[in-house]
Tab-separated table of C-alpha atoms in Angstrom:
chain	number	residue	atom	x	y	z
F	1	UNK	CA	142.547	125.145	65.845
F	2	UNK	CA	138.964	125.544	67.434
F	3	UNK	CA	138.909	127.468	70.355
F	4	UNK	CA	136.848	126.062	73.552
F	5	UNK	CA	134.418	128.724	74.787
F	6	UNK	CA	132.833	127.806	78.296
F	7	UNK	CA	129.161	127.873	76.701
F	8	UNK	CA	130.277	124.776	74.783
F	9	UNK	CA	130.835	122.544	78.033
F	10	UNK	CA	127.816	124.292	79.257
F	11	UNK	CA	125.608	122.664	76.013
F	12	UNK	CA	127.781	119.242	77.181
F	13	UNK	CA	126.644	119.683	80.358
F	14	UNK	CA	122.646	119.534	80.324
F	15	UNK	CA	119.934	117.894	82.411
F	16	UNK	CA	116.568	117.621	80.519
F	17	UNK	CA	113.571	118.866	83.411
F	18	UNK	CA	110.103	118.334	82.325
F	19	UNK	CA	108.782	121.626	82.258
F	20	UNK	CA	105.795	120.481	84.022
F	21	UNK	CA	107.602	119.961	86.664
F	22	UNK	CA	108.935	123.821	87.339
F	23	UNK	CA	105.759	125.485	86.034
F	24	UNK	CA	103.144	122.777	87.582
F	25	UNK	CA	104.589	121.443	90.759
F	26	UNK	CA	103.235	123.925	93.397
F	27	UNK	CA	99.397	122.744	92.438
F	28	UNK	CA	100.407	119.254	92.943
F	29	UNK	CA	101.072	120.014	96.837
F	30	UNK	CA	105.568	119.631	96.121
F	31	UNK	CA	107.379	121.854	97.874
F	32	UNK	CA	110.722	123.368	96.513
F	33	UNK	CA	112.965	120.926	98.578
F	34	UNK	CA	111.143	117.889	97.065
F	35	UNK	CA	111.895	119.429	93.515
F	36	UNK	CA	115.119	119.081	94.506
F	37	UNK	CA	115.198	116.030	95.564
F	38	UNK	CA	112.993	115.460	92.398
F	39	UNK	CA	116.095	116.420	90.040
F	40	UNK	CA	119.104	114.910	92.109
F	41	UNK	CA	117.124	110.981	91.749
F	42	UNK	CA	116.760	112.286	87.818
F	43	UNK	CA	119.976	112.913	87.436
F	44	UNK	CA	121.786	109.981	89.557
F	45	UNK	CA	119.222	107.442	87.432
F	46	UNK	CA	121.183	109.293	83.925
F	47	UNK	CA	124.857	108.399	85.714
F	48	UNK	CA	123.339	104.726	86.652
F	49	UNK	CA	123.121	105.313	90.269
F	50	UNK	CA	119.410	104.409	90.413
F	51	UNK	CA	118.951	103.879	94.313
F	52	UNK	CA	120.979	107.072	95.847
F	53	UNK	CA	121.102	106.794	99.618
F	54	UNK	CA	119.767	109.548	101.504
F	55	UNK	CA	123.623	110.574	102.361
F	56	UNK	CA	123.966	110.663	98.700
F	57	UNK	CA	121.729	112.941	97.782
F	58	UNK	CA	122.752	115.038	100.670
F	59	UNK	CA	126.052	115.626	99.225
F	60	UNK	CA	124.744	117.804	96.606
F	61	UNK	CA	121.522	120.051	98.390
F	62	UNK	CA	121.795	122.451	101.551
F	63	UNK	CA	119.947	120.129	103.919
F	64	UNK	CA	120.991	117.266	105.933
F	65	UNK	CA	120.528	113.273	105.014
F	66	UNK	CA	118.041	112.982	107.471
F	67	UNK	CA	115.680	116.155	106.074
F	68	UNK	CA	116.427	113.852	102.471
F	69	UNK	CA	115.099	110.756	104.043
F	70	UNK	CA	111.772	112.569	105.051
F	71	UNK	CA	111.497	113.889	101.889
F	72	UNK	CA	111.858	110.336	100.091
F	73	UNK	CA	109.374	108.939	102.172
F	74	UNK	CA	106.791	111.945	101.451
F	75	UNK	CA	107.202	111.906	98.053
F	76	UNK	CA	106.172	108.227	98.286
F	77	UNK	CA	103.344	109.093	100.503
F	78	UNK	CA	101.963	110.986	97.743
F	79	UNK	CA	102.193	108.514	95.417
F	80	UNK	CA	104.776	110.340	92.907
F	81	UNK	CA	108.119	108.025	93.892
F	82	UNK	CA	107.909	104.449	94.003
F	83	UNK	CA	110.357	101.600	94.168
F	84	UNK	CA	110.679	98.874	91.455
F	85	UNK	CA	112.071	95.770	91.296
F	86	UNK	CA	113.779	93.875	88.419
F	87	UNK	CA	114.816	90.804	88.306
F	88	UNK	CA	118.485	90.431	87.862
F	89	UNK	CA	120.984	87.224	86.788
F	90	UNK	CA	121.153	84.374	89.213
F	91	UNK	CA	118.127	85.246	91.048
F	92	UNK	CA	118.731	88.534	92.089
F	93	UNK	CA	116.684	91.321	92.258
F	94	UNK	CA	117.139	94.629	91.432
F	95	UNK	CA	115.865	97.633	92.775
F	96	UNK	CA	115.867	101.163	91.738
F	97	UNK	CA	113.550	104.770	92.318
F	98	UNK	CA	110.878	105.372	89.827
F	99	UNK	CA	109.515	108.871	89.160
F	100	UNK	CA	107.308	107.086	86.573
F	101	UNK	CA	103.944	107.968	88.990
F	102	UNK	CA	105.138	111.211	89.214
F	103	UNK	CA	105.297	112.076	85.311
F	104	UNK	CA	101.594	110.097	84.802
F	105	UNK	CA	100.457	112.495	87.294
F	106	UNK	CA	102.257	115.478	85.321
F	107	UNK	CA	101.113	113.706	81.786
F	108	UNK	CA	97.847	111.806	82.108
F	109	UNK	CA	94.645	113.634	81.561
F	110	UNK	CA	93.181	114.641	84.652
F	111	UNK	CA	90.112	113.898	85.895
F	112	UNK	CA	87.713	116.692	87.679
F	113	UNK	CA	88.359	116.707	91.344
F	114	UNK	CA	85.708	114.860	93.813
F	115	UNK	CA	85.737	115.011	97.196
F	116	UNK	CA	87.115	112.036	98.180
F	117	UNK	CA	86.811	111.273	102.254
F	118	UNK	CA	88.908	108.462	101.800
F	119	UNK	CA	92.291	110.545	100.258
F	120	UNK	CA	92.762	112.806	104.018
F	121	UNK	CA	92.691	109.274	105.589
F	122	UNK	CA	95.144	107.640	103.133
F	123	UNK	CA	97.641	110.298	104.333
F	124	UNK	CA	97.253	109.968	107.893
F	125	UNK	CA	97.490	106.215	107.527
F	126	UNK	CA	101.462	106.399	107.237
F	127	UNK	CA	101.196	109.038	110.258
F	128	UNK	CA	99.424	106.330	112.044
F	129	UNK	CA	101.984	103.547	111.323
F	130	UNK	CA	105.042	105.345	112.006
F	131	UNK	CA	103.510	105.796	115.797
F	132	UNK	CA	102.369	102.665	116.587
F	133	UNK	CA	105.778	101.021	114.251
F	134	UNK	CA	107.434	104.105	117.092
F	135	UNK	CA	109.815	105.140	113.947
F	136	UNK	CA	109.863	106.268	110.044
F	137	UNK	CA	108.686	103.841	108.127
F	138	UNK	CA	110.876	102.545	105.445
F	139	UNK	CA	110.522	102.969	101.714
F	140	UNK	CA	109.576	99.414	101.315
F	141	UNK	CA	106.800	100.094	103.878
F	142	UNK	CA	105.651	102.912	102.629
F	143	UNK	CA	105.397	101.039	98.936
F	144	UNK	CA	103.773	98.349	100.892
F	145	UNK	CA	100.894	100.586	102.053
F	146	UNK	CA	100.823	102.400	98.054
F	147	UNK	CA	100.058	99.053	97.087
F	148	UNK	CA	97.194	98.097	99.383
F	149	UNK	CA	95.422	101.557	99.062
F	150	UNK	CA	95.880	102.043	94.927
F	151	UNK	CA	96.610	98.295	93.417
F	152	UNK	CA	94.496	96.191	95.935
F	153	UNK	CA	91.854	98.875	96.764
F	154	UNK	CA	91.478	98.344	100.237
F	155	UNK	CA	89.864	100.984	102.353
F	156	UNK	CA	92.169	103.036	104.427
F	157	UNK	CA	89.368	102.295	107.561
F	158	UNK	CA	90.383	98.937	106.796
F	159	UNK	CA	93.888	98.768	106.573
F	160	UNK	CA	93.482	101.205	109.879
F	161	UNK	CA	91.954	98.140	111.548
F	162	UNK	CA	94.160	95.484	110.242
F	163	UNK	CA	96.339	97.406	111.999
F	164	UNK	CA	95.338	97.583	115.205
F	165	UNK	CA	94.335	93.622	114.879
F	166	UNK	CA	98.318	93.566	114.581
F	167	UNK	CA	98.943	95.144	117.689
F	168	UNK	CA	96.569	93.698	119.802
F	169	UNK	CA	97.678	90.181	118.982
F	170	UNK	CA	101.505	91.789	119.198
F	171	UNK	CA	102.235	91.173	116.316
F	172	UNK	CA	103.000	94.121	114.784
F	173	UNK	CA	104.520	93.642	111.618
F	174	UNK	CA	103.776	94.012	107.649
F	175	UNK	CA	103.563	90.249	106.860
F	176	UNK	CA	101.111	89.922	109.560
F	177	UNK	CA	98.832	92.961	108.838
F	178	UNK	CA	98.887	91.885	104.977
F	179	UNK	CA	98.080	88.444	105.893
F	180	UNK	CA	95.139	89.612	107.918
F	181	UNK	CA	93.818	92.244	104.970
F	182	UNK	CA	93.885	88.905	102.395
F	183	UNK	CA	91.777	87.110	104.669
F	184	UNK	CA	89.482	89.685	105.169
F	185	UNK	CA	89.401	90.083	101.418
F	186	UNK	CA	89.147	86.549	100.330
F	187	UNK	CA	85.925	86.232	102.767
F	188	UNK	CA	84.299	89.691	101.426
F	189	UNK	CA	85.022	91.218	104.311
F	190	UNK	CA	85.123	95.082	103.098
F	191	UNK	CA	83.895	97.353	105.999
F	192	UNK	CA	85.367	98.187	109.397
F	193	UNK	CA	82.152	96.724	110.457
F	194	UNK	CA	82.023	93.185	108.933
F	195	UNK	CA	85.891	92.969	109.861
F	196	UNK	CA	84.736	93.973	113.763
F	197	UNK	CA	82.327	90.961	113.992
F	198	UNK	CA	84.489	88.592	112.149
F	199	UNK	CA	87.339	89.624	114.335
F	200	UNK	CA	85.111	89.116	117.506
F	201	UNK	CA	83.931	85.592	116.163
F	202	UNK	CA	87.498	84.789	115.893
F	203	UNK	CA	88.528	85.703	119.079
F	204	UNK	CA	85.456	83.958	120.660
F	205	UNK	CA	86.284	80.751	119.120
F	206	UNK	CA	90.024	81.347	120.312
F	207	UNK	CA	88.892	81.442	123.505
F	208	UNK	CA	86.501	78.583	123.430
F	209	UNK	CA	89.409	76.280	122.560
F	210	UNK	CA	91.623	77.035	124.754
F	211	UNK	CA	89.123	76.469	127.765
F	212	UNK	CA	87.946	73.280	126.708
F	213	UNK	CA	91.781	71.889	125.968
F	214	UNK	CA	92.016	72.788	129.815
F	215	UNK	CA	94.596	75.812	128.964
F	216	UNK	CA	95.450	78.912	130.827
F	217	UNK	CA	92.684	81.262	129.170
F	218	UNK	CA	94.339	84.228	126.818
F	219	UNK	CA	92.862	87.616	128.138
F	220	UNK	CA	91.491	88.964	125.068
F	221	UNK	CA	89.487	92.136	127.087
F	222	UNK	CA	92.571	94.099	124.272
F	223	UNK	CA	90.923	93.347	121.720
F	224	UNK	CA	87.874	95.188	122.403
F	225	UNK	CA	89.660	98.584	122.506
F	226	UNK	CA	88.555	98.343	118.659
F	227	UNK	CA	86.193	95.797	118.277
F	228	UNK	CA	83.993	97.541	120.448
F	229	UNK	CA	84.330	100.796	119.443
F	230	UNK	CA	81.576	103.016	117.179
């Protein structure tokens, strides 16, 4: 009869960590709570949980869900958690963490560092939305923003302005502020500049038409707080 020694459910028992990860991490700006947080979405994604709730993956660290949330949406801040979507049976979609950016980072040859003046205000951007939005922004949100900085290359100036377009017009949502970034795109529009005199056109043509239809005029003195501005 073969005896059970504890080591053997210990072997059973393992969790494969990119070593990367524990000898690398601190140069890549993690702290040790985001490790954590690192390992607990590895190892729900290997039991088939792949979108553990903040409460979740409170159950098994020493902070609270809400100290979990904030670290969810700084890891996707930095670009090394994203969410994916797959497309499931009868039109359903699917959607589940990725550390995928996070192990390119770990993996890919690196480039030499440049200063870049654009990377300080890609992560102030998401401090900027979350105080005019008045709350966290959401995972999708945040994935929303990834996307317009790293897949659609727009300038965090600009999205900063789209922005502001959006609450000036009070209408401050995501559709809106992507709708307004796609227009600026589509008519070359790629400095805060050029969007500031296109914006000012607009609203000057806004304003036109309402007079001469004999309407109440709109007071659009708002929008200058930024279309004005140097």
């Amino acid at each position: 009869m073969t005896e059970n020694h504890p080591y053997q459910a210990f072997l059973k028992d393992q969790l494969t960590i990119p070593t990367k990860l524990l000898t690398e991490y601190h140069t890549h700006d993690l702290t040790e709570k985001e490790v954590v947080v690192i390992l607990q979405l590895h190892r729900f994604s290997l039991i088939g949980i792949y979108l553990p709730t903040p409460d979740e993956i409170a159950s098994y660290v020493s902070f609270d869900q809400q100290e979990c949330a904030m670290i969810l949406r700084r890891l996707m801040q930095k670009n090394m958690l994203s969410i994916e979507q797959d497309q499931a049976e009868q039109a359903m979609v699917d959607e589940h963490y990725s550390l995928e950016p996070l192990w390119n980072l770990l993996y890919k040859p690196q480039k030499p560092k440049q200063e870049n003046p654009d990377s300080e205000q890609a992560m102030n951007i998401f401090i900027l939305f979350e105080q005019e939005f008045g709350r966290p922004l959401s995972p999708f949100e945040i994935e929303t923003i990834n996307i317009w900085i790293d897949e659609e290359e727009q300038k965090p100036a600009l999205i900063k302005a789209a922005l502001r377009e959006a609450v000036l017009m009070s209408k401050l949502n995501f559709k809106y502020i992507d709708r307004i970034l796609r227009e600026w795109k589509k008519k070359g529009i790629r400095s805060v500049e050029q969007a500031r005199t296109h914006s000012k056109s607009f609203h000057n043509h806004q304003s036109n038409q309402e007079v001469k239809q004999d309407q109440p005029k709109r007071d659009v003195s708002l929008y200058y707080n930024w279309l004005e501005e140097e």
